[in-house]
Coordinates of C-alpha atoms in Angstrom, one line a residue:
M1 CA 60.7 -99.9 -45.2
R2 CA 61.3 -96.3 -45.8
F3 CA 57.5 -95.6 -45.7
L4 CA 57.2 -97.6 -42.5
R5 CA 60.1 -95.7 -40.8
Q6 CA 58.6 -92.3 -41.7
S7 CA 55.1 -93.4 -40.4
L8 CA 56.5 -94.5 -37.1
S9 CA 58.5 -91.3 -36.8
G10 CA 55.3 -89.2 -37.3
L11 CA 53.4 -91.3 -34.9
F12 CA 56.1 -90.9 -32.3
L13 CA 56.1 -87.1 -32.7
V14 CA 52.3 -87.0 -32.4
S15 CA 52.5 -89.0 -29.2
V16 CA 55.1 -86.8 -27.7
T17 CA 53.1 -83.7 -28.6
L18 CA 50.0 -85.1 -26.9
A19 CA 51.9 -86.1 -23.9
L20 CA 53.3 -82.6 -23.6
L21 CA 49.8 -81.1 -24.0
I22 CA 48.4 -83.3 -21.3
Y23 CA 51.3 -82.4 -19.0
A24 CA 50.8 -78.7 -19.6
G25 CA 47.0 -79.0 -18.9
A26 CA 47.7 -80.8 -15.7
L27 CA 50.1 -78.1 -14.6
L28 CA 47.6 -75.4 -15.4
R29 CA 44.8 -77.2 -13.5
D30 CA 47.0 -77.6 -10.5
A31 CA 47.9 -73.9 -10.6
I32 CA 44.3 -72.9 -10.8
Q33 CA 43.2 -75.1 -7.9
D34 CA 46.1 -73.9 -5.8
R35 CA 45.1 -70.3 -6.5
L36 CA 41.5 -70.9 -5.7
S37 CA 42.3 -72.7 -2.5
R38 CA 44.6 -70.0 -1.3
E39 CA 43.1 -67.6 1.3
A40 CA 42.9 -63.9 0.2
V41 CA 45.2 -61.6 2.0
V42 CA 43.4 -58.2 2.6
P43 CA 45.6 -55.3 3.6
P44 CA 44.4 -53.5 6.8
Q45 CA 42.0 -50.6 6.0
R46 CA 42.1 -47.3 7.8
E47 CA 38.9 -45.5 8.7
R48 CA 38.4 -42.3 6.7
V49 CA 38.0 -39.2 8.9
F50 CA 36.3 -36.1 7.4
T51 CA 37.0 -32.6 8.5
V52 CA 33.8 -30.6 9.2
N53 CA 32.9 -27.2 10.4
V54 CA 30.9 -27.3 13.6
E55 CA 29.0 -24.6 15.5
P56 CA 27.6 -24.7 19.1
A57 CA 23.8 -24.6 19.2
E58 CA 22.8 -21.8 21.6
L59 CA 19.2 -21.4 22.7
R60 CA 18.2 -17.8 22.4
T61 CA 15.2 -15.5 21.9
V62 CA 15.2 -14.1 18.3
A63 CA 12.9 -11.6 16.6
P64 CA 12.5 -13.0 13.1
V65 CA 12.5 -10.6 10.1
L66 CA 9.9 -11.1 7.4
T67 CA 11.2 -9.9 4.0
A68 CA 8.7 -9.0 1.2
F69 CA 8.4 -6.6 -1.6
G70 CA 5.9 -3.7 -1.8
Q71 CA 5.0 -0.5 -3.5
V72 CA 5.0 3.0 -2.1
Q73 CA 1.7 4.9 -2.3
S74 CA 0.2 8.1 -0.9
R75 CA -2.5 8.0 1.7
R76 CA -4.0 11.1 0.2
T77 CA -4.4 11.4 -3.6
L78 CA -6.9 13.9 -5.1
E79 CA -8.0 14.0 -8.7
L80 CA -8.4 17.7 -9.7
R81 CA -11.5 17.9 -11.9
A82 CA -13.2 20.9 -13.4
A83 CA -16.4 21.8 -11.5
A84 CA -17.4 24.3 -14.2
S85 CA -17.0 24.5 -18.0
G86 CA -15.4 27.4 -19.8
T87 CA -12.1 28.9 -20.8
V88 CA -9.1 28.9 -18.4
I89 CA -8.2 32.6 -18.1
E90 CA -5.6 32.3 -15.3
L91 CA -3.2 29.5 -14.5
S92 CA -0.9 29.4 -11.5
P93 CA 2.8 29.4 -12.4
D94 CA 3.2 26.3 -10.2
F95 CA 0.5 24.4 -12.0
E96 CA 3.0 22.0 -13.7
E97 CA 4.2 18.5 -13.4
G98 CA 6.0 17.8 -10.1
A99 CA 5.4 21.3 -8.7
R100 CA 5.1 21.6 -4.9
I101 CA 1.7 23.2 -3.9
T102 CA 0.6 24.5 -0.5
A103 CA -2.9 24.3 0.8
G104 CA -5.2 27.1 -0.3
T105 CA -3.1 28.1 -3.4
V106 CA -5.2 29.3 -6.4
L107 CA -4.4 26.8 -9.1
L108 CA -6.5 28.1 -12.0
R109 CA -9.5 30.4 -12.8
I110 CA -12.2 29.6 -15.4
D111 CA -14.0 32.5 -17.2
P112 CA -16.7 33.5 -14.7
A113 CA -18.8 35.6 -17.0
D114 CA -21.8 33.2 -17.3
A115 CA -21.7 32.3 -13.6
Q116 CA -21.5 36.0 -12.6
S117 CA -24.5 36.8 -14.8
A118 CA -26.5 33.9 -13.2
Y119 CA -25.5 35.1 -9.8
D120 CA -26.6 38.7 -10.6
R121 CA -30.0 37.5 -11.8
T122 CA -30.5 35.4 -8.7
A123 CA -29.5 38.3 -6.5
A124 CA -32.1 40.5 -8.2
D125 CA -34.7 37.8 -7.8
L126 CA -33.8 37.7 -4.1
L127 CA -34.4 41.5 -3.8
D128 CA -37.8 41.0 -5.4
A129 CA -38.7 38.2 -3.0
E130 CA -37.6 40.3 0.0
A131 CA -39.7 43.3 -1.3
E132 CA -42.7 40.9 -1.7
E133 CA -42.3 39.6 1.8
R134 CA -42.3 43.1 3.2
E135 CA -45.4 44.1 1.2
A136 CA -47.2 40.9 2.3
A137 CA -46.3 41.7 5.9
R138 CA -47.7 45.2 5.6
A139 CA -50.9 43.9 3.9
L140 CA -51.4 41.4 6.7
V141 CA -51.1 44.2 9.3
L142 CA -53.8 46.3 7.4
A143 CA -56.1 43.3 7.0
R144 CA -55.9 42.6 10.7
D145 CA -56.7 46.3 11.5
E146 CA -59.7 46.2 9.1
L147 CA -60.9 43.0 10.8
A148 CA -60.6 44.7 14.2
A149 CA -62.6 47.7 12.9
A150 CA -65.3 45.4 11.4
Q151 CA -65.5 43.5 14.7
E152 CA -66.0 46.8 16.6
Q153 CA -68.8 47.8 14.2
A154 CA -70.4 44.4 14.5
D155 CA -70.4 44.8 18.2
L156 CA -72.1 48.2 18.0
R157 CA -74.7 46.8 15.6
E158 CA -75.4 43.9 17.9
R159 CA -75.8 46.2 20.9
A160 CA -78.2 48.5 18.8
F161 CA -80.2 45.4 17.9
R162 CA -80.5 44.3 21.5
R163 CA -81.6 47.9 22.5
Q164 CA -84.4 48.0 19.9
T165 CA -85.5 44.5 21.0
D166 CA -85.7 45.8 24.6
L167 CA -87.6 48.9 23.6
E168 CA -90.1 46.8 21.6
A169 CA -90.6 44.5 24.7
R170 CA -91.5 47.6 26.8
G171 CA -93.9 48.8 24.1
V172 CA -91.8 51.8 23.2
G173 CA -90.2 50.7 20.0
T174 CA -91.6 49.4 16.7
A175 CA -91.2 46.2 14.9
A176 CA -89.8 48.0 11.9
A177 CA -87.0 49.5 14.0
V178 CA -86.1 46.1 15.4
E179 CA -86.0 44.6 11.9
T180 CA -83.8 47.4 10.7
A181 CA -81.4 46.9 13.6
E182 CA -81.3 43.2 13.1
L183 CA -80.5 43.6 9.4
A184 CA -77.7 46.0 10.3
A185 CA -76.2 43.6 12.9
S186 CA -76.3 40.8 10.2
S187 CA -74.6 43.0 7.7
A188 CA -71.9 43.8 10.3
R189 CA -71.3 40.1 11.0
Q190 CA -71.0 39.5 7.3
A191 CA -68.4 42.2 7.1
V192 CA -66.4 40.5 9.9
L193 CA -66.4 37.3 7.9
T194 CA -65.2 39.2 4.8
R195 CA -62.4 40.8 6.8
R196 CA -61.4 37.4 8.3
Q197 CA -61.2 36.0 4.8
A198 CA -59.0 39.0 3.8
V199 CA -56.8 38.3 6.8
S200 CA -56.5 34.7 5.8
Q201 CA -55.5 35.6 2.3
A202 CA -53.0 38.1 3.6
E203 CA -51.4 35.4 5.8
A204 CA -51.3 33.0 2.8
R205 CA -49.6 35.8 0.9
V206 CA -47.0 36.1 3.6
D207 CA -46.4 32.4 3.6
Q208 CA -46.0 32.4 -0.2
A209 CA -43.6 35.4 0.1
Q210 CA -41.5 33.5 2.6
T211 CA -41.4 30.5 0.4
L212 CA -40.4 32.6 -2.6
L213 CA -37.8 34.3 -0.5
A214 CA -36.3 30.9 0.6
R215 CA -36.2 29.7 -3.0
A216 CA -34.6 32.9 -4.1
R217 CA -31.9 32.5 -1.4
I218 CA -31.3 28.9 -2.5
A219 CA -31.0 30.0 -6.1
R220 CA -28.6 32.7 -5.1
D221 CA -26.5 30.3 -3.0
E222 CA -26.4 27.8 -5.9
A223 CA -25.3 30.6 -8.2
Q224 CA -22.6 31.6 -5.7
R225 CA -21.3 28.0 -5.6
R226 CA -21.2 27.9 -9.4
L227 CA -19.3 31.2 -9.3
D228 CA -16.9 29.8 -6.7
D229 CA -16.4 26.7 -8.8
T230 CA -14.7 28.8 -11.4
V231 CA -11.7 29.1 -9.0
M232 CA -9.8 25.9 -8.1
R233 CA -7.7 25.8 -4.9
A234 CA -5.4 23.2 -3.5
G235 CA -7.1 21.3 -0.6
F236 CA -3.8 20.2 1.0
D237 CA 0.0 20.4 0.6
G238 CA 1.3 18.1 -2.1
S239 CA 2.8 17.7 -5.5
L240 CA 1.0 17.8 -8.9
S241 CA 1.1 14.9 -11.3
G242 CA -0.5 14.3 -14.7
V243 CA -1.1 17.9 -15.6
T244 CA -3.2 18.2 -18.8
V245 CA -4.4 21.8 -18.9
V246 CA -2.9 25.0 -20.3
E247 CA -3.9 28.6 -20.0
G248 CA -6.5 29.6 -22.6
G249 CA -7.7 26.0 -23.0
L250 CA -11.4 25.1 -22.9
V251 CA -12.4 22.6 -20.2
S252 CA -15.7 20.8 -19.6
V253 CA -17.4 19.8 -16.4
N254 CA -15.7 16.9 -14.5
E255 CA -12.7 16.9 -16.9
R256 CA -9.6 15.6 -15.2
L257 CA -7.0 18.3 -15.1
A258 CA -4.3 16.9 -12.8
E259 CA -3.7 14.9 -9.7
L260 CA -2.6 16.2 -6.3
V261 CA -0.5 13.8 -4.3
D262 CA 0.4 14.3 -0.7
D263 CA 4.0 13.0 -0.8
S264 CA 4.5 13.6 3.0
A265 CA 1.9 11.0 3.9
L266 CA 3.3 7.9 2.4
E267 CA 2.6 4.2 3.1
V268 CA 3.8 1.0 1.5
A269 CA 1.5 -1.9 0.4
L270 CA 2.9 -5.4 0.4
R271 CA 1.3 -8.8 -0.2
I272 CA 2.3 -11.7 2.0
S273 CA 1.2 -15.3 2.3
T274 CA -1.5 -16.4 4.7
P275 CA 0.9 -18.2 7.1
Q276 CA 3.1 -15.1 7.2
Y277 CA 0.0 -13.0 7.9
A278 CA -1.0 -15.3 10.7
R279 CA 2.4 -14.7 12.4
L280 CA 1.8 -11.0 12.5
L281 CA -1.5 -11.1 14.4
D282 CA -1.8 -10.3 18.1
D283 CA -3.8 -12.2 20.8
N284 CA -7.0 -10.5 19.6
G285 CA -6.6 -11.6 16.0
E286 CA -5.8 -8.0 14.9
L287 CA -2.7 -7.0 12.9
A288 CA 0.0 -6.0 15.4
P289 CA 1.6 -2.6 15.0
L290 CA 5.0 -4.1 14.2
P291 CA 8.0 -2.0 13.1
V292 CA 9.1 -2.1 9.4
T293 CA 12.1 -1.0 7.4
V294 CA 11.7 0.0 3.8
T295 CA 14.7 0.0 1.4
L296 CA 15.0 1.4 -2.1
S297 CA 18.2 0.6 -4.1
V298 CA 19.0 2.9 -7.0
L299 CA 22.3 2.8 -8.9
G300 CA 24.3 1.5 -6.0
A301 CA 22.8 4.0 -3.5
E302 CA 20.1 3.1 -1.0
L303 CA 17.3 5.0 0.6
E304 CA 15.9 3.7 3.8
A305 CA 12.8 4.6 5.9
T306 CA 11.1 3.2 8.9
G307 CA 7.4 2.8 9.6
T308 CA 4.7 0.7 11.4
L309 CA 2.1 -1.8 10.2
T310 CA -1.3 -0.1 10.4
R311 CA -4.0 -2.2 8.7
D312 CA -4.8 -5.0 6.2
S313 CA -7.1 -5.3 3.3
A314 CA -10.8 -6.0 3.9
A315 CA -10.9 -8.7 1.1
V316 CA -8.4 -10.9 -0.7
G317 CA -9.4 -9.7 -4.1
E318 CA -10.4 -11.5 -7.2
G319 CA -7.6 -13.7 -8.6
Q320 CA -5.3 -12.9 -5.6
T321 CA -3.9 -15.0 -2.8
G322 CA -2.5 -14.2 0.6
R323 CA -3.1 -10.9 2.4
L324 CA -2.5 -7.3 1.5
I325 CA -1.2 -5.3 4.4
F326 CA -0.2 -1.6 4.7
A327 CA 2.6 0.1 6.7
R328 CA 2.7 3.8 7.4
L329 CA 6.1 5.5 6.8
D330 CA 7.5 8.0 9.3
E331 CA 10.1 9.9 7.5
A332 CA 10.3 8.9 3.8
R333 CA 12.9 11.3 2.4
G334 CA 13.4 10.6 -1.3
F335 CA 10.6 8.1 -1.7
K336 CA 7.9 8.7 -4.3
P337 CA 4.5 7.0 -4.9
G338 CA 5.0 4.0 -7.2
D339 CA 8.5 3.0 -5.9
F340 CA 9.0 -0.7 -5.8
V341 CA 10.8 -1.3 -2.4
T342 CA 12.1 -4.1 -0.2
V343 CA 10.2 -4.3 3.1
R344 CA 11.5 -6.0 6.3
V345 CA 8.9 -6.6 9.1
T346 CA 10.2 -7.4 12.5
E347 CA 8.0 -10.2 13.8
P348 CA 7.2 -11.0 17.4
E349 CA 10.0 -12.6 19.3
V350 CA 10.4 -16.4 19.2
E351 CA 11.9 -18.1 22.3
N352 CA 14.2 -21.1 22.7
V353 CA 15.4 -21.4 19.1
V354 CA 18.8 -22.0 17.6
R355 CA 20.1 -20.0 14.7
L356 CA 22.0 -22.2 12.2
P357 CA 23.2 -22.0 8.6
A358 CA 20.6 -23.2 6.1
T359 CA 23.2 -25.7 4.8
S360 CA 23.1 -27.6 8.1
L361 CA 19.4 -28.6 7.8
A362 CA 18.6 -31.7 5.7
A363 CA 15.5 -32.2 3.7
D364 CA 14.2 -34.7 6.2
G365 CA 14.3 -32.1 9.0
T366 CA 17.4 -33.4 10.8
V367 CA 20.8 -32.0 11.6
L368 CA 24.1 -33.7 12.3
V369 CA 25.6 -33.2 15.8
L370 CA 28.9 -34.2 17.2
G371 CA 28.7 -37.3 19.4
V372 CA 31.0 -39.6 21.4
E373 CA 34.5 -40.0 20.0
D374 CA 33.8 -37.3 17.4
R375 CA 31.3 -39.5 15.6
L376 CA 28.2 -37.9 14.1
D377 CA 24.6 -38.4 15.3
S378 CA 21.4 -37.4 13.5
L379 CA 19.0 -35.2 15.5
P380 CA 15.5 -34.3 14.4
V381 CA 14.5 -30.6 14.7
T382 CA 11.6 -28.4 13.8
L383 CA 12.0 -25.6 11.4
V384 CA 10.6 -22.4 12.9
R385 CA 11.7 -19.7 10.4
R386 CA 14.0 -19.2 7.4
Q387 CA 16.0 -16.0 7.7
G388 CA 17.9 -15.5 4.4
D389 CA 20.9 -18.0 4.5
D390 CA 20.0 -19.0 8.1
V391 CA 17.3 -21.1 9.7
L392 CA 15.7 -20.9 13.2
V393 CA 15.1 -24.4 14.5
R394 CA 14.3 -26.1 17.8
G395 CA 14.4 -29.7 19.0
P396 CA 14.8 -31.8 22.0
G397 CA 18.4 -32.2 23.1
L398 CA 19.7 -29.6 20.6
G399 CA 20.8 -26.9 23.1
G400 CA 24.5 -27.1 23.8
R401 CA 25.3 -29.6 21.1
E402 CA 27.8 -28.9 18.3
V403 CA 26.1 -28.9 14.9
V404 CA 27.7 -29.5 11.5
R405 CA 27.4 -26.3 9.5
E406 CA 27.6 -27.8 6.0
R407 CA 25.9 -31.1 5.1
S408 CA 27.3 -33.3 2.3
P409 CA 26.4 -36.8 0.9
L410 CA 29.6 -38.2 2.5
L411 CA 28.4 -37.4 6.0
G412 CA 25.9 -39.4 8.0
P413 CA 25.3 -40.9 11.4
G414 CA 28.3 -42.9 12.8
I415 CA 30.9 -41.2 10.6
K416 CA 34.0 -40.2 12.4
V417 CA 35.0 -36.5 11.8
R418 CA 37.6 -34.0 12.8
P419 CA 35.7 -31.0 14.1
L420 CA 36.9 -27.6 13.0
R421 CA 35.6 -25.0 15.3
Q422 CA 35.4 -21.3 14.7
A423 CA 38.1 -20.6 17.2
Q424 CA 40.4 -22.9 15.1
E425 CA 39.3 -21.3 11.9
G426 CA 40.3 -17.9 13.2
A427 CA 38.4 -14.7 12.7
Q428 CA 36.0 -14.8 9.8
A429 CA 37.3 -13.1 6.7
A430 CA 35.8 -9.8 6.0
P431 CA 33.8 -9.6 2.8
P432 CA 35.9 -8.5 -0.2
P433 CA 35.7 -4.7 -0.9
P434 CA 33.7 -3.7 -3.9
A435 CA 35.6 -3.4 -7.1
M436 CA 36.8 0.2 -7.8
L437 CA 37.7 2.0 -11.1
E438 CA 39.8 4.9 -11.9
L439 CA 37.9 7.0 -14.4
T440 CA 39.3 9.2 -17.1
E441 CA 38.2 12.9 -17.0
E442 CA 36.1 12.5 -20.2
R443 CA 34.3 9.4 -18.8
R444 CA 33.8 11.1 -15.4
A445 CA 32.3 14.2 -17.0
R446 CA 30.0 12.2 -19.1
L447 CA 28.6 10.3 -16.1
V448 CA 28.3 13.6 -14.1
A449 CA 26.3 15.2 -16.9
F450 CA 24.0 12.2 -17.1
V451 CA 23.3 12.3 -13.4
E452 CA 22.7 16.0 -13.2
N453 CA 20.3 16.0 -16.2
N454 CA 18.3 13.0 -15.0
P455 CA 14.9 14.5 -13.9
G456 CA 13.5 11.2 -12.5
M457 CA 16.3 10.7 -9.9
P458 CA 15.6 11.9 -6.3
D459 CA 17.8 14.7 -5.0
E460 CA 19.2 12.6 -2.2
I461 CA 20.4 9.9 -4.6
R462 CA 21.7 12.4 -7.1
S463 CA 23.8 14.1 -4.4
S464 CA 25.2 10.7 -3.2
I465 CA 26.1 9.6 -6.7
L466 CA 27.7 12.9 -7.6
A467 CA 29.8 12.8 -4.4
S468 CA 31.0 9.3 -5.3
L469 CA 31.9 10.3 -8.8
Q470 CA 34.1 13.1 -7.5
Q471 CA 36.3 10.5 -5.7
P472 CA 39.6 9.3 -7.3
R473 CA 38.2 5.7 -7.4
V474 CA 34.6 5.0 -8.2
P475 CA 32.6 1.7 -7.5
A476 CA 32.6 -0.4 -10.7
Q477 CA 29.0 -1.5 -10.0
M478 CA 27.7 2.1 -10.0
V479 CA 29.6 3.0 -13.1
E480 CA 28.2 -0.1 -14.9
R481 CA 24.6 0.7 -13.9
L482 CA 24.9 4.4 -15.0
E483 CA 26.4 3.4 -18.4
S484 CA 23.8 0.8 -19.0
R485 CA 21.1 3.5 -18.6
M486 CA 23.1 5.8 -20.8
G487 CA 23.2 3.2 -23.5
G488 CA 27.0 3.2 -23.5

């Protein structure tokens, strides 16, 4: 009985447990069904509004500026080479690296002993040739006089022969007298021929004497040129570069002694792409004489010069692309051949374009403009030029619209925005002033000494830097560049 009672109790507990589990499952099922059948309650969403900077698109006429890099060079550069060999006996005090030379200055003299001897010999030969010419002329005059005398004698002999013939015909003369007169006339004619031959020889001698005289003069002139070649003079005003000769040195023919550079006739050569070159052509297909501005930045100071485009290269060049063009500089104070400079070319004016920040133009060639209810619209435009951080564009319906200055991935057509115009932004903040330093006296003196003892620095830049170093506060960028060159 006890076993049966415990068995029934266990069965009862198991039944109760199963019933509770079934009841719990039913409750869970009903809860899930009720949750799934219930409609989702979505809270009302507010449209997000972005704040954007806008700028009115104004159609205008703009002269684009083409920026490129070029190298300054001289239009006149002359290699000074020795025209004669020998020892340098005299050297100009200004014949040194970087010296300023004026036209006609005697730069050096080479020992003229050999050239002077050759000139004296040719001068003596010329005197001999002139004497021979005079003697030949006198001999020709005498030969012609002898020919005239022989001709007169021949005429007398001929008249005597005719007279004897006439006497014989009248029976007065004899045949022997006629023969004698005839022989005399023949001899006289032979003498005339001999004198004519003498005259011909005299004339040939005169011609030979003239030829010898001409050759002697040519030899004398050549000797004079070789003598003149022992003296080297400057052909134009300029500066010397690459000097390799000293007084007392031995030079050979065609040896390079120095280079004379006309630093007052400078030009800049710059290479640009073919599309850029095409924009610089006029209606005739020639390079237009457009104005250029050349800038050289050195240690925080800038040199600037103006000029005009003059010509372009005749060929592209092996392994090169684009076009090489040249601009003649007007007043290039402080510039030297070899300077690497920034060149800005003012292109022909472009009409009906809008100048916008480059950040407003998308990669697909569209800009975002402000539409109805301050919603954005996408407007296709054509890129005309890039000007640094700006672009010049044009497109239908662009004029007068307000364009978003900065694009972002969150902006697109239909997005509602809050435009922030320049008038609301206020005046544009001025660029921050350059960082300034207060130098110690020791540091200032070291920088001043470095600038004053730097031979490669142009005088204009040296004066500007020294004036800045004398101020109580000095630009930090200039100090950093100077100390980097000093190695400190």
